[in-house]
Amino acid sequence: MAEIVASLSEERIAYLEGLVSQARTAAAIFTQYTQEDVDRIVKPMVLAGLEQAQYLARLAIEETRLGVVEDKALKNMVATEFVYNYVKDKRTVGTIREFPERGVVEVAEPIGVIFSLTPITNPTSTVLFKCIMAIKTRNAVIFSPHPSAGHCCYEAVRIMHEAAVKHGAPEGVFTCLESQTLQDNAYLMRHKDVGLIDATGGPGMVKAAYSSGKPALGVGPGNTPVYLEKTADLNMAVVDIITSKTFDNGTICASEQTVVIDDEIYDSVLQKFSDLGAHICNEKETELLGRTVIDPKTGYMQPLAVGQKATDIARMVGLSVKPNTKLLIAPIQGVGREYPLSVEKLFPVLAVYRAKSVNEALTVCVDVNHAGGIGHTAVVFSRNDEIIQKFSELMNAGRIIVNSPGSIGALGGVYNDMVPTFSFGCGTGGGNSTTDNVNVYNYLNIKRVARRTQAHMWFRVPNQIYFNMNAVENLRQFPSRSTVIITNPAMEQIGHVDTVRRHIPPETLVHVSVIPDAEPEVKVVMQGVEALNFYKADQIIALGGGSVIDAAKIMKLKYESPEADLEELAAPFLDLRKRVVQYPTEKVTKARLIAISTTSGTGSEVTPFAVLTNKQQGRKVTLADYSLSPDVAIVDPQFVMSMPKGLTADTGVDCLTHALEAGVSIFASPYTDSNAMQAIRMVFKFLPIAYEHPQDEEARTMMHNAACIAAIAFSNASVGVNHALAHAFGARFGVAHGRANALMLPHVIAFNAGVPTKFMPSPNQRGYIAHKKYAMVADLLGLGGKTIEEKVKNLEAATERLLDRLAIPRSIAELGISKEEFERAMPELVKIAFDDPSWRSNPRMPLLSELAELFWSAYRGRSLPTVAKASQPQTAEEWSCV
Amino acid sequence: MTSNGEWLEIDGERVVQGLQAAREALASAHSDVVLDFSAVRRIDPNALRTMEKLAGLADGKAVKVVLRGVNVDIYKVLKLVKLTSRFSFLA
């Protein structure tokens, strides 16, 4: 910038600063205007432009010596009338668009001061167009016309400014640089108060605009390829091409440059061109033409030829043509520097190419497109939709014009329903930021006002759940030709398999597949699938704990959908509804899955989860999808009456952890809360009894039901950081899942009840409520406490008392794990816990350091906190979180 | 602070004249001048220019011009032309 300033005189800088100041003031004042104010100004401006269309066209021709006065007048009319027709009902102030179903509203913010460069080829029409856009969007514009079109542009700006100000626009809304220099442009392009550069001009100016560091709308150069395919309406095509290429003597950069014609129609097309006033050059004339109108040094068109009539160009070259010749047509044999006429020619000279095949035709079109016209415009004449589609895919052009003239077609609004414009965005291929037909929306900052939306939630449970003692009898009602029972050795030994068999309809062929009592491995699953295939099973009964039921879920998945890729299906996801990998819906076969749980903890009989171990890779993957949920769950306590004490304790605490984590989950809902809270109440009441009196049928029944109810809650609300910690710790030190959960639980309650270091994004909750939910649990359990803090403390204490009663170790250290060993394991524990998806529904986002601290807290162990004595009635506020 | 200063109400229909009167008042003022903009809905470029001059004059005299009751649309205009820092604002 310093160099630019140094190159300008003080007077010149003062002049430029004056222009910016004036525009800035006008733009600021303009922000107070309403849509109605703006629309009141636009219409008389348009009328003024229409009134002066011919006058401005004459001025442009006199000054630039380019083009055709009639066409320039037409352009001025399109720039006013057609653009008005497009913008008149558009909202450009305040709220401009609403999407009520998405809760999103778009609000317009003006840009402020726009610095606008206008070209020599379309000087006044571009000014008229930009003035209307600027007023419609409440922006001020400083114009910098092409040096050879200064006067006509100045007049166009004056006419627009007068009309605008007369009808209420702020003074100074449009200004025009007089006798500007490149330094002036450079200064203004970098001015801090200029918000946007709108550069419609030559490549150098567009590049300068983009190089300034300011947001810019630049228009790249064109080199429009045309494919005239054999199925096209040839009469229409030839007239359209002549109309377009001769319009304003070819000065519109979207006009046709090279027409690639199918061999079969080539001769007749050229004849038609000739009949309608085109001169077809022979080889020598083509060579002469190329040498004269294209600069051999640069390969670009000669400025002297731009916007000249065909007859004048012929004279310039020394060709003998008829006096009424409209167009010079030059056959070329290729594209590139050795074929000079294959580049952009903003005058009525058109190259043609004879293509022997569709492939050759399209290849040449690609070559033309890439010979200086990337991103601009391409034209195809064809009745074959496949050809049109292929052409559209191949051409890199912001506008693909079909069966209509390139130049007038690209302007929009005449031959098609594209947005009318005088500024063609050419996308990144043309070094531009947009491929749009530049329009009012490019002159606005569009603000998106997004209201908070509440995501749809769900509550899904298996179709049928049979519970209480002897619920297994319900197996009789499920007809089956071939049933495979998946179970583990213990179930066979203690006679549970026989119990189940007794209740299967007698006509059913039953096979028992015994798998190891461990988390299922891929190998075990595939063996099970083989059995299902061998027996052509139409029913699978999973009899066992979580591992067996999980195995059966995965066997069913692979049996029904053999192509399912388990590794891929285990891909991580954040939101079940938006997950990348979808579970198969097409099934080769179909089998009913009945899950009979023999432990009271995992609740796998109703959950959509299954854990799979890959021993070869040494890792576990969790599969999650509602299609994994069993079709029928049987929650019969007769299968848990003989559960050992330790297993009763561990699985019972697992159930409590499920319920507590579902209760505070960010996906908790009143539906899941009702299940979670009920399960918690049942666990606190019946788990100690089931532990101390294993034969107590009521306690066993209630705990078996509690596990299922808690699983229903966490199937819909998910779990939390407790599970992430337990998974990592349990796997590393070989500690049972329930016990690992138990070791973490009091510490996690305290962690979640505190003020989070990092909040978890949770659109369905209003504020942080985990501590309130814990307090609610304390109230449900009648633990007392006056404040939320006291109630949380009492819940922690009650949990610890429960764990003590169940003889759960108070610390990880008590398991015999040395501090050194634990310390060595810590980095890996933290890494695995952080990678675990469980915590993503936790109310508090755990930092890595916090995960480590939680592990260490569990290592050091718990000590009973003080219990608040007073029992206070619940307040409305405390309950309001539900 | 402002209670001792001169208090002028700006007529919403004659903003420039009101501001010119304020300039005259400012010329003889020794303490803050409070301009009540409560009745002003919108300002135009002339008003804005006059306000710029007013701010310059106040700077020269080392007194404060306090604008009262400026609606937020006008406040945004002043913000865009970087004039807000040169006035004090009273709700």
Tab-separated table of C-alpha atoms in Angstrom, chain A residues 21-22 24-34 37 109-110 170-171 192-193 447, chain B residues 40-49 52 71 73-74 76-78 80-83:
chain	number	residue	atom	x	y	z
A	21	SER	CA	-15.922	9.158	2.482
A	22	GLN	CA	-18.953	10.151	0.449
A	24	ARG	CA	-19.179	5.419	3.211
A	25	THR	CA	-21.545	8.065	4.519
A	26	ALA	CA	-24.182	7.127	1.945
A	27	ALA	CA	-23.833	3.450	2.754
A	28	ALA	CA	-24.141	4.129	6.478
A	29	ILE	CA	-27.234	6.281	5.990
A	30	PHE	CA	-28.656	3.601	3.714
A	31	THR	CA	-28.694	1.051	6.548
A	32	GLN	CA	-31.723	2.854	7.984
A	33	TYR	CA	-33.851	2.187	4.899
A	34	THR	CA	-36.637	-0.340	4.735
A	37	ASP	CA	-37.931	2.662	0.832
A	109	GLU	CA	-26.687	-7.066	5.795
A	110	PRO	CA	-25.425	-4.600	3.191
A	170	PRO	CA	-28.690	9.096	0.101
A	171	GLU	CA	-26.546	11.531	-1.800
A	192	LYS	CA	-10.032	-0.122	4.381
A	193	ASP	CA	-13.536	1.261	3.871
A	447	LYS	CA	-26.861	-13.668	7.970
B	40	VAL	CA	-35.211	11.516	15.587
B	41	ARG	CA	-36.043	8.371	13.627
B	42	ARG	CA	-33.517	8.670	10.842
B	43	ILE	CA	-30.619	10.871	9.772
B	44	ASP	CA	-29.437	11.850	6.296
B	45	PRO	CA	-25.961	12.598	4.903
B	46	ASN	CA	-26.302	16.313	5.754
B	47	ALA	CA	-27.110	15.525	9.334
B	48	LEU	CA	-24.194	13.137	9.489
B	49	ARG	CA	-21.805	15.719	8.120
B	52	GLU	CA	-18.971	15.207	12.275
B	71	ASN	CA	-32.263	4.840	18.407
B	73	ASP	CA	-30.545	2.349	13.730
B	74	ILE	CA	-28.948	5.774	14.015
B	76	LYS	CA	-25.400	1.811	13.801
B	77	VAL	CA	-24.989	4.599	11.211
B	78	LEU	CA	-22.665	6.434	13.613
B	80	LEU	CA	-20.296	2.563	10.541
B	81	VAL	CA	-18.767	6.005	10.020
B	82	LYS	CA	-16.738	5.606	13.205
B	83	LEU	CA	-18.365	8.515	15.022
